[in-house]
CSV table of C-alpha atoms in Angstrom, one decimal:
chain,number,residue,atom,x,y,z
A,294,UNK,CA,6.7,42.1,3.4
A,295,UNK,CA,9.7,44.1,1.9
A,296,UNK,CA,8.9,44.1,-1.9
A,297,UNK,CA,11.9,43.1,-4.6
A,298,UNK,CA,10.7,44.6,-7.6
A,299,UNK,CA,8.2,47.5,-8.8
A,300,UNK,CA,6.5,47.0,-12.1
A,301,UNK,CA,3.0,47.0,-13.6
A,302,UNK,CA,0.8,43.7,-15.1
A,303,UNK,CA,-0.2,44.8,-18.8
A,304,UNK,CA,-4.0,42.9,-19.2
A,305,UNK,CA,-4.5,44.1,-22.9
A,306,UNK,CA,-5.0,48.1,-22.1
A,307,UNK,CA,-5.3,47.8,-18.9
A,308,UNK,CA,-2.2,48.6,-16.4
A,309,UNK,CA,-2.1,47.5,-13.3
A,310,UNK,CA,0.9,48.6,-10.9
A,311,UNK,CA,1.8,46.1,-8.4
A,312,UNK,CA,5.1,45.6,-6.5
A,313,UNK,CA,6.7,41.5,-6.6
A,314,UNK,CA,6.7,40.4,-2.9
A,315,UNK,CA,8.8,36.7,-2.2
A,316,UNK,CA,6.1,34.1,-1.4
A,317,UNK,CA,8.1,31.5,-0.3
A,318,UNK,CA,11.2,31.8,2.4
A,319,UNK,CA,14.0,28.7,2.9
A,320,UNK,CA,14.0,27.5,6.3
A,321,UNK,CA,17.5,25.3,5.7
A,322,UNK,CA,20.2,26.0,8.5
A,323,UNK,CA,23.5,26.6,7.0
A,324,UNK,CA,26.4,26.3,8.2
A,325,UNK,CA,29.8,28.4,8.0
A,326,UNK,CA,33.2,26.3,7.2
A,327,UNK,CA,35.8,26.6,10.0
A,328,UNK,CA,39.2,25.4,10.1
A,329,UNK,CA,39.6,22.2,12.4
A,330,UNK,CA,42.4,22.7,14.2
A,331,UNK,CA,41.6,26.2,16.2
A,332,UNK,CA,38.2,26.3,15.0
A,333,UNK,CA,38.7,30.0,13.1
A,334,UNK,CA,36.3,30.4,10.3
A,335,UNK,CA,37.1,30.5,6.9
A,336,UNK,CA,36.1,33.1,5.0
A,337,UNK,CA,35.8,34.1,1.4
A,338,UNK,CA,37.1,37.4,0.0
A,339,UNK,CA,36.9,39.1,-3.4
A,340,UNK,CA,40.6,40.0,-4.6
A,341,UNK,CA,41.0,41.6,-7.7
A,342,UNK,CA,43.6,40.0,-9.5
A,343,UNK,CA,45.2,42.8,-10.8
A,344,UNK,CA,46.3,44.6,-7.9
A,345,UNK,CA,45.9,41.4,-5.6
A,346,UNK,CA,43.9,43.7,-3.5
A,347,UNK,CA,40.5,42.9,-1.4
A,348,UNK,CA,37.5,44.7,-3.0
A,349,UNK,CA,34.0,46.0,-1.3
A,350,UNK,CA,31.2,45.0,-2.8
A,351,UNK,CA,30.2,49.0,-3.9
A,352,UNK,CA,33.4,48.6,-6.4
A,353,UNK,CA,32.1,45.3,-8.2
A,354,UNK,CA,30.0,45.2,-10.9
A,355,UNK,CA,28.9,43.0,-14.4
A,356,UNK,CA,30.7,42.5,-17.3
A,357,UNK,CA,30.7,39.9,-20.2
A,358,UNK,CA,33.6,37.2,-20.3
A,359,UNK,CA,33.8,37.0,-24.7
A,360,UNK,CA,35.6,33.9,-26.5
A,361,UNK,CA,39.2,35.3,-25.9
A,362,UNK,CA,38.8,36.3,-22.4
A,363,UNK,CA,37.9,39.9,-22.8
A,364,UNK,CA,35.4,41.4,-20.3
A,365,UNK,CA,32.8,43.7,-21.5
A,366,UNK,CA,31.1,45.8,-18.8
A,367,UNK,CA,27.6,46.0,-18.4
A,368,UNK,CA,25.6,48.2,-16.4
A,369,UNK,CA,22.5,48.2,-14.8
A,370,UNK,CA,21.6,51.4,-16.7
A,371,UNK,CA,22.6,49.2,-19.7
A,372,UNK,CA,20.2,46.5,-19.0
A,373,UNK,CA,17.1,49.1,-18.2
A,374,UNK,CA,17.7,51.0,-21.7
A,375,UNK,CA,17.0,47.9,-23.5
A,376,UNK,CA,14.1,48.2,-25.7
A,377,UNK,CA,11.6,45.3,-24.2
A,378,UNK,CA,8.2,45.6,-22.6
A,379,UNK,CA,8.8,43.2,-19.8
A,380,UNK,CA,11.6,45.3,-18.7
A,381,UNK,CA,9.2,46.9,-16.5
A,382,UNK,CA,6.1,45.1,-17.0
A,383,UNK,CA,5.1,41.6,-16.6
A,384,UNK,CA,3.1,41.2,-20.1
A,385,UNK,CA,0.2,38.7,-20.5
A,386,UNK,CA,0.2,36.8,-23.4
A,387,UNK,CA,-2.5,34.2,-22.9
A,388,UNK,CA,-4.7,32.5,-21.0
A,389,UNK,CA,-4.9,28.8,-20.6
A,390,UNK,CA,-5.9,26.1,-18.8
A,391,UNK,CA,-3.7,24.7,-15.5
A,392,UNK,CA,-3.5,21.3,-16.7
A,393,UNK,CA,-1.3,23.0,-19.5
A,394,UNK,CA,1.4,23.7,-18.1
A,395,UNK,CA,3.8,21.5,-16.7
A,396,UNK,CA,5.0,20.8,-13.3
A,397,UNK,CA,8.6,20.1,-14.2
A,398,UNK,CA,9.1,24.5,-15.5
A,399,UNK,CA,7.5,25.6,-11.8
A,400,UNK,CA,10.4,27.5,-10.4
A,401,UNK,CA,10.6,30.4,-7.7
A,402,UNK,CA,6.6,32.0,-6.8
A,403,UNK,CA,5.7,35.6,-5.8
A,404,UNK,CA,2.8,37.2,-4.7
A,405,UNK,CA,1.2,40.5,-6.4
A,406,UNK,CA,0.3,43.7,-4.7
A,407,UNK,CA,-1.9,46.5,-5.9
A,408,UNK,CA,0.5,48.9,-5.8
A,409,UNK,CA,-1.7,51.5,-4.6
A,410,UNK,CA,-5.2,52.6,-4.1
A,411,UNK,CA,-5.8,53.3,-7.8
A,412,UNK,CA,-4.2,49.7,-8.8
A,413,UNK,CA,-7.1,48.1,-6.6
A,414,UNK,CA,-10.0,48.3,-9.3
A,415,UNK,CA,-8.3,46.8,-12.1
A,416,UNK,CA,-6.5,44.5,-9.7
A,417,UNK,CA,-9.7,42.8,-8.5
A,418,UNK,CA,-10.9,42.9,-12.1
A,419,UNK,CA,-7.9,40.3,-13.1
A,420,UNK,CA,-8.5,37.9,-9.9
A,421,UNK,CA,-12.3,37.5,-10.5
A,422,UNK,CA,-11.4,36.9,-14.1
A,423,UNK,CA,-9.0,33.8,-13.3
A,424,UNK,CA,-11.5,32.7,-10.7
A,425,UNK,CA,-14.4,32.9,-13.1
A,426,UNK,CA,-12.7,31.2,-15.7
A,427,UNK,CA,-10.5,28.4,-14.0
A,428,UNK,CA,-7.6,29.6,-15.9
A,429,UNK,CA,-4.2,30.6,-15.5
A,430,UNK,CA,-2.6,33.5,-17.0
A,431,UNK,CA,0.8,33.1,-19.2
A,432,UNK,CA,3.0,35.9,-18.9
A,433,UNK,CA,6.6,37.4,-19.3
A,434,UNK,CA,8.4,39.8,-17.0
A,435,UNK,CA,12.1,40.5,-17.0
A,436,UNK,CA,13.9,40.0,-13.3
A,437,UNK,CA,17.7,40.0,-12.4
A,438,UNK,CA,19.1,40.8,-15.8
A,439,UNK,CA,16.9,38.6,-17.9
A,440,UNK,CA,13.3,37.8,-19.2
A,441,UNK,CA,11.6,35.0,-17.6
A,442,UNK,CA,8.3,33.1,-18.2
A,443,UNK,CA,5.7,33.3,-15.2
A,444,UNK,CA,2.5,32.1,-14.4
A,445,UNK,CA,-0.4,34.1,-12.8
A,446,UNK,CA,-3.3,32.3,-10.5
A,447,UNK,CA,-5.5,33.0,-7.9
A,448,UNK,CA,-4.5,32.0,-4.1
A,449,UNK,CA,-7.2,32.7,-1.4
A,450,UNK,CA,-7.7,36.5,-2.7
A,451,UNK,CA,-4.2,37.2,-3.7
A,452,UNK,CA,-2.6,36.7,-7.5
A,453,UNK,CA,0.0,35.1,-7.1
A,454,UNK,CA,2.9,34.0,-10.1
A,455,UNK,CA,5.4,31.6,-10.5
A,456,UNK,CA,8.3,31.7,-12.3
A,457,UNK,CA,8.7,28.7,-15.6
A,458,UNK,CA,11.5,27.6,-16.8
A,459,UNK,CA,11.3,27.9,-20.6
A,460,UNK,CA,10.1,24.7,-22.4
A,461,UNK,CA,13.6,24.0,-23.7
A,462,UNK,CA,15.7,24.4,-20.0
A,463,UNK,CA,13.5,21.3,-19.8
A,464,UNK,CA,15.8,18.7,-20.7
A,465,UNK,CA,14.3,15.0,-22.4
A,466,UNK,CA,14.4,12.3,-20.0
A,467,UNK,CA,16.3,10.3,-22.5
A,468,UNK,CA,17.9,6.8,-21.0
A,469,UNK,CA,16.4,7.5,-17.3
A,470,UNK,CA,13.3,5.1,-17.8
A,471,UNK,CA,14.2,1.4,-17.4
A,472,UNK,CA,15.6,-1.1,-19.9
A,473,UNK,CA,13.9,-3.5,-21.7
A,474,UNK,CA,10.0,-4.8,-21.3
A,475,UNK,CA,8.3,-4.9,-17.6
A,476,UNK,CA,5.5,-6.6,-17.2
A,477,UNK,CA,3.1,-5.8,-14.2
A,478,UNK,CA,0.4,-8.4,-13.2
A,479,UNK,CA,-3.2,-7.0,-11.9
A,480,UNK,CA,-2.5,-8.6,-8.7
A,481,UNK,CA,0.3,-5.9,-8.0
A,482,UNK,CA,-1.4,-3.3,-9.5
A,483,UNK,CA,-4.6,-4.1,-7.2
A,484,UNK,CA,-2.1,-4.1,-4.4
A,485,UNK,CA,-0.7,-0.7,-5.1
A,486,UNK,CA,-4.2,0.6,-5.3
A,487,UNK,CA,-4.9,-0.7,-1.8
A,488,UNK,CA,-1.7,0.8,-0.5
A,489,UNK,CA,-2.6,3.9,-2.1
A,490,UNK,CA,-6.3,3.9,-1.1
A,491,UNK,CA,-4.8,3.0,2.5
A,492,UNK,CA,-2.4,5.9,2.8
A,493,UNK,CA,-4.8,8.0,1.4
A,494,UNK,CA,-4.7,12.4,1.7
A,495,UNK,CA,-3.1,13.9,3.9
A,496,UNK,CA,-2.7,17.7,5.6
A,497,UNK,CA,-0.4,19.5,3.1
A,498,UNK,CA,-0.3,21.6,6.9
A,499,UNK,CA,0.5,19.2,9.3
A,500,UNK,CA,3.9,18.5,7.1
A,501,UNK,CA,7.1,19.5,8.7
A,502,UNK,CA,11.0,19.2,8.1
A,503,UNK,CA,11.9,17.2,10.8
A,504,UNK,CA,15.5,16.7,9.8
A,505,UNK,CA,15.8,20.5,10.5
A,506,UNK,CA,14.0,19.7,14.3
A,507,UNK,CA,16.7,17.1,14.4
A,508,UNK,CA,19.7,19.2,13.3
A,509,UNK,CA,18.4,22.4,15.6
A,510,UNK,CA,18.0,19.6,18.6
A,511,UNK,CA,21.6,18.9,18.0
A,512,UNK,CA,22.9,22.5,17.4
A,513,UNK,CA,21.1,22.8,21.4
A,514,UNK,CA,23.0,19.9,22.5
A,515,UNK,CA,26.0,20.7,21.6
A,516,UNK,CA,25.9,24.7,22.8
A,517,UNK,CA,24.3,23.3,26.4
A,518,UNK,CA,27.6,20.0,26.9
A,519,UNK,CA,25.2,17.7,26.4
A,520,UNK,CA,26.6,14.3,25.1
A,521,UNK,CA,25.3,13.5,22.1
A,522,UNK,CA,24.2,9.6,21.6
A,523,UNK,CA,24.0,8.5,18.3
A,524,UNK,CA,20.5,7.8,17.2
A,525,UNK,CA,19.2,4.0,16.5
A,526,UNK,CA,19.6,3.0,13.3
A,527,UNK,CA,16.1,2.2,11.9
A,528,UNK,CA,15.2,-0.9,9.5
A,529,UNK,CA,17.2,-0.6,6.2
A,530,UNK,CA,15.0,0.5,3.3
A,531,UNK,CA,17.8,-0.1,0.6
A,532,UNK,CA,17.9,-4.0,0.3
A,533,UNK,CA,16.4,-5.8,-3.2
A,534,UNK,CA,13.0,-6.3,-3.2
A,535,UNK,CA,12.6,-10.4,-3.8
A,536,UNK,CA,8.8,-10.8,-3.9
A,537,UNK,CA,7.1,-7.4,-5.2
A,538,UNK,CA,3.8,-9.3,-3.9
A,539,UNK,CA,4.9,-9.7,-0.5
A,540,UNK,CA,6.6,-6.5,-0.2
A,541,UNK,CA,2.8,-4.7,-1.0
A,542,UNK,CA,1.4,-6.7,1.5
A,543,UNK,CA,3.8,-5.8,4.1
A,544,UNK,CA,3.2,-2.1,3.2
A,545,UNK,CA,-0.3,-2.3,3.2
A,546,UNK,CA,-0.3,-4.1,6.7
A,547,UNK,CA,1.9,-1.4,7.9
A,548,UNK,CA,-0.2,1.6,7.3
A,549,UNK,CA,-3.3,-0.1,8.1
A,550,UNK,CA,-1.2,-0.7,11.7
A,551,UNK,CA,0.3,3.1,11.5
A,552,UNK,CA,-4.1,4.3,11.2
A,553,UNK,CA,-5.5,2.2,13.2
A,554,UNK,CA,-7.0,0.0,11.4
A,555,UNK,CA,-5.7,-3.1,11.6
A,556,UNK,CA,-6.8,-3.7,15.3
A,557,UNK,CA,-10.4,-3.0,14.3
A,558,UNK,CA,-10.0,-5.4,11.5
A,559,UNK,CA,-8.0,-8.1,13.7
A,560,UNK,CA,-11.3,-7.7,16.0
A,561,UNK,CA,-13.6,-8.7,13.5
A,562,UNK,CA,-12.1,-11.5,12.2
A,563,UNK,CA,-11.8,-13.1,15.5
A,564,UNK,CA,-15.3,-12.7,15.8
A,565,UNK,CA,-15.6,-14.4,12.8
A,566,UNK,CA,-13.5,-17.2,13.2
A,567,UNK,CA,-14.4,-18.2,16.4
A,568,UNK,CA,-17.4,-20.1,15.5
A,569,UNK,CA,-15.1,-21.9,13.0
A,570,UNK,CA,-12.8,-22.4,15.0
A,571,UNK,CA,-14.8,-24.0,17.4
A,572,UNK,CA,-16.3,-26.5,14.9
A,573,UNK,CA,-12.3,-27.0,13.3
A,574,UNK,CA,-10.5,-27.9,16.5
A,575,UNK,CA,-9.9,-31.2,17.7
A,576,UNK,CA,-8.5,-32.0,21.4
A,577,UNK,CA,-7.1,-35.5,22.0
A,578,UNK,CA,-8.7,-37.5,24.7
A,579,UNK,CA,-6.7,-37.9,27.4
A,580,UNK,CA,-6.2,-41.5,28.9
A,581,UNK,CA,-7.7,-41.8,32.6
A,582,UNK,CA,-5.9,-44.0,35.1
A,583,UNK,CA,-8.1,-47.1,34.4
A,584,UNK,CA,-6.9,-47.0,31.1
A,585,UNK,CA,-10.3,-48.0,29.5
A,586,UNK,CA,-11.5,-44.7,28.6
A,587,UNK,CA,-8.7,-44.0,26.4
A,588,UNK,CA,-10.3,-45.4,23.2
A,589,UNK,CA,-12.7,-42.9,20.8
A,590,UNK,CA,-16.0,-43.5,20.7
A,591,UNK,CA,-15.9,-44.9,17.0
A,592,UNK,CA,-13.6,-47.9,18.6
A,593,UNK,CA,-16.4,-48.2,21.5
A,594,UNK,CA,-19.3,-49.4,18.8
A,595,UNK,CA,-16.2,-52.1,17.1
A,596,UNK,CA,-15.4,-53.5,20.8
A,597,UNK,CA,-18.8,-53.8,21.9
A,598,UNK,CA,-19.3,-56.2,18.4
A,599,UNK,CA,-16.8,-58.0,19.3
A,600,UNK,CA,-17.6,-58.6,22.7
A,601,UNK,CA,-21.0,-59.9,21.7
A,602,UNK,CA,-19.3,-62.3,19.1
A,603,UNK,CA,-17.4,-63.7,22.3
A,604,UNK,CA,-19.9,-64.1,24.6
A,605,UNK,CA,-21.7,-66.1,22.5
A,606,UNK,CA,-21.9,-70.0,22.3
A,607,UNK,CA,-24.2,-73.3,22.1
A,608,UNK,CA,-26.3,-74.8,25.1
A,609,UNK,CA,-25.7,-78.4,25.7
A,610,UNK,CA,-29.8,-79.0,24.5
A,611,UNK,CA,-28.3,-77.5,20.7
A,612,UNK,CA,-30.1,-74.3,21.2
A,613,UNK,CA,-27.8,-71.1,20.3
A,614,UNK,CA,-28.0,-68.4,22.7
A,615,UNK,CA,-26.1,-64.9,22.5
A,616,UNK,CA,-25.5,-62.4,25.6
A,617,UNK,CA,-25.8,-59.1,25.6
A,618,UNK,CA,-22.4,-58.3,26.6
A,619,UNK,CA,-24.1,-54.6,27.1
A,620,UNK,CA,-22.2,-54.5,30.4
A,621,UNK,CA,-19.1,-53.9,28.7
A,622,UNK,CA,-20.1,-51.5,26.3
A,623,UNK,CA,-21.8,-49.4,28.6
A,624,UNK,CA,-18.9,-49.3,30.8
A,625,UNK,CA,-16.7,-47.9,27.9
A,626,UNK,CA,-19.4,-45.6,26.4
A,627,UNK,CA,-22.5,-44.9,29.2
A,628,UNK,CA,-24.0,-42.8,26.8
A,629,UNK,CA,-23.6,-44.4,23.6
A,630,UNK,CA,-26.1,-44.9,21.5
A,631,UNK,CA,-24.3,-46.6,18.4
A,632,UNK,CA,-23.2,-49.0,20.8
A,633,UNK,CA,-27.2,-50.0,22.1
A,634,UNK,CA,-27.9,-50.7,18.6
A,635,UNK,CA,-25.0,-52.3,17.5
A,636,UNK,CA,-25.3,-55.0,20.4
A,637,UNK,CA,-29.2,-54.9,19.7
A,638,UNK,CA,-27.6,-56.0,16.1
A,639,UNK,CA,-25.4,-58.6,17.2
A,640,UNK,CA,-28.2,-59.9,19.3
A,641,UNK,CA,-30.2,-60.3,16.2
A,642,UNK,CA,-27.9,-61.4,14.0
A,643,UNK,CA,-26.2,-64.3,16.4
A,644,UNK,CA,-30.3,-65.6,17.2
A,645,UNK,CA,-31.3,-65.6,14.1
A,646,UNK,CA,-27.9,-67.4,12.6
A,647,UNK,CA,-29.1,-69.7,15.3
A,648,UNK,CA,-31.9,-70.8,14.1
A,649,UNK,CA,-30.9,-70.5,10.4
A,650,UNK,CA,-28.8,-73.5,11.3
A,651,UNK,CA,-31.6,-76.2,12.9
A,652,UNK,CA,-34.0,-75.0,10.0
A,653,UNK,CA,-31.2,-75.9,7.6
A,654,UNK,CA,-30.7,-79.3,9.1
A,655,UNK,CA,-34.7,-79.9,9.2
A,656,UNK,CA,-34.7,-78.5,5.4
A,657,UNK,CA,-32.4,-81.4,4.3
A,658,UNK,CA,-34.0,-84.6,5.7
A,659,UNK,CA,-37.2,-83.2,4.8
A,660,UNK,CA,-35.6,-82.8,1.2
A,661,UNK,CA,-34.2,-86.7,1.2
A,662,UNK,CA,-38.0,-88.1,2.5
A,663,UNK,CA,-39.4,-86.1,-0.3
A,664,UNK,CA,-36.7,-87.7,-3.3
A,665,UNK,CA,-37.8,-91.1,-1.3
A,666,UNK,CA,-41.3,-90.5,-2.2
A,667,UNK,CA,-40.6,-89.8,-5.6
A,668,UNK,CA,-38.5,-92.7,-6.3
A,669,UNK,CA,-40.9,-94.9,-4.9
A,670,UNK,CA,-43.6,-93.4,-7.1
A,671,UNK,CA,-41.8,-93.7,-10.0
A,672,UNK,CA,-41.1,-97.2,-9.4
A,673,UNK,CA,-44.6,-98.1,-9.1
A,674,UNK,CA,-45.6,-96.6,-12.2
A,675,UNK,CA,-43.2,-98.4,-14.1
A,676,UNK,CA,-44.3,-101.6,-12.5
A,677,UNK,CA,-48.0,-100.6,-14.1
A,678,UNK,CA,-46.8,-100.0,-17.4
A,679,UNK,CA,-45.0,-103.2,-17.7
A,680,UNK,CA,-48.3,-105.5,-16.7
A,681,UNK,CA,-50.5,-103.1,-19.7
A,682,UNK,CA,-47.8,-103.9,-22.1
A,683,UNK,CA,-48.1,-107.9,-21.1
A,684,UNK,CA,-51.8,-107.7,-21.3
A,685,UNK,CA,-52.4,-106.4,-24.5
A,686,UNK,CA,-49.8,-108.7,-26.0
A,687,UNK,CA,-51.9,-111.5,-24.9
């Protein structure tokens, strides 16, 4: 890799020379601007305002625009006169660790050669000593006309710094938060942890631009006469979200589906349910031709009742008797056992009403000879009593 700047790290005494080597490249496409009519590109060109003339790039250089429009030139020998120690030299000033620093002041990131054999020693000194003590390195170095802020850690066995923005290019994020008090329940905070928990890590590697694929698939269509069909257009991801609640649900139901998942779980809880479901459903009996088998079983015991009250009636001797009427109800339930017992019942009940009622009768005249009795007694007695009372007057 072509290096963009030569320099040395300064570790207290120690020197180090290493040469700055880009450790990230932009993959974007760009594009050129063309005129629409006949398709010519447009192009940009550097005209001195002066002379109105166009002007190479060798005859431009740097100058300083001051408050009433003068320019001031400024050289590159300028700049590497000035009296700094980053000029050359990106200068360690502490050591601290990576939770310190934040994420919002990562800019551009470089990777550091040992510029040479010499440079390897010390070089390999400065990576074990950020390995060793889980910290980064906060450092200056001066790069395209001006002093930046970097940061030095250890990648694989490389050092490798990024460039900060200084802590006050890092603007306050003053009226970006939302107005006024929002309140979050558990429940949707237990919901966005299962989301979470269900989209879980992922391979930083297996991460692509794919609306660079798309663009270089179209750039091929074009150069080959393809037609070009307009893509579907996907479910809209902009409308208002009505019920936070059900919108979790939804997105945790869709990953599970996107992993997997939910086909397991939709597996196990029919497996589950089916036992439930078996005890839970009910089917409706369906009426045969004859018509008689269309009543439930509960109406089978009530019918056969009934159909023992009917068939039951008085002899012409005064003697109760009750059928069975069992015929019935077994026609209508063969199997019933309710339906045994409840004419059993009715058997019992009609018999013994029976002869509750010729015990009653019997009960009363033998009641009536007994008050005879008594009456009779009593009149006796008082016959006796009046003949003492006569006697013992006389």
């Amino acid at each position: 890799m072509r290096s963009i700047w030569n320099g040395a790290i300064s570790f207290g005494l120690v020197s180090i020379p290493i040469k700055l080597v880009n450790a990230t490249e932009n993959h974007a496409i760009h594009f050129r601007q063309i005129h629409l009519a006949d398709g010519g590109r447009i192009r940009y060109r550097k005209v001195c305002e002066l002379d109105e003339e166009e002007v190479s790039g060798g005859e431009i250089g740097k100058a300083y625009e001051d408050a009433d429009g003068t320019m001031i030139p400024i050289t590159d020998e300028d700049l590497a006169q000035l009296p700094l120690p980053t000029a050359k030299t990106i200068e360690i000033v502490a050591f601290v660790p990576a939770d310190r620093i934040d994420p919002l002041q990562m800019d551009a990131a470089y990777y550091l050669s040992a510029n040479g054999v010499p440079a390897a020693k010390p070089y390999t000194l400065l990576r074990e000593a950020l390995k060793r003590s889980n910290k980064v390195a906060v450092a200056k170095y001066a790069l395209r006309g001006r002093e930046r802020l970097g940061m030095l850690r250890v990648v694989d066995d490389v050092i490798a710094m990024h460039g900060l923005l200084w802590p006050d290019e890092i603007r306050t994020p003053e009226g970006v938060a939302p107005e006024g008090d929002v309140t979050v329940r558990d429940a949707e905070l237990d919901l966005a942890d299962a989301l979470m928990d269900t989209l879980g890590e992922v391979d930083m590697d297996s991460l692509h631009d794919d609306y660079r694929e798309a663009v270089e698939e179209l750039i091929a269509a074009k150069a080959s006469g393809e037609e070009v069909r307009p893509a579907e257009s996907g479910e809209g991801g902009g409308g208002k979200v009505i019920d936070l609640i059900a919108a979790l649900e939804s997105s945790v139901r869709a990953a599970k589906k996107s992993r997997g998942e939910e086909d397991a779980a939709a597996d196990g809880e029919g497996d589950g349910g089916a036992d439930e479901g078996d005890m839970a459903e009910v089917h409706p009996i369906r009426r045969t031709s004859s018509g008689a088998s269309g009543k439930s079983s509960a109406k089978t015991s009530g019918s056969a009742a009934k159909t023992a009250k009917r068939t039951t009636h008085r002899t012409p001797t005064g003697k109760t008797v009750t059928r069975s009427g069992g015929s019935a109800a077994k026609k209508s339930a063969p199997k019933s056992t309710g339906t045994k017992k409840s004419t059993s019942t009715a058997k019992k009940s009609s018999g013994s009403g029976g002869r509750g009622g010729s015990g009653a009768s019997g009960g009363r005249s033998a009641a009536k000879k007994t008050t005879a009795k008594k009456s009779a007694s009593s009149g006796g007695t008082a016959k006796k009593t009046a003949s003492s009372r006569k006697r013992a007057s006389a």
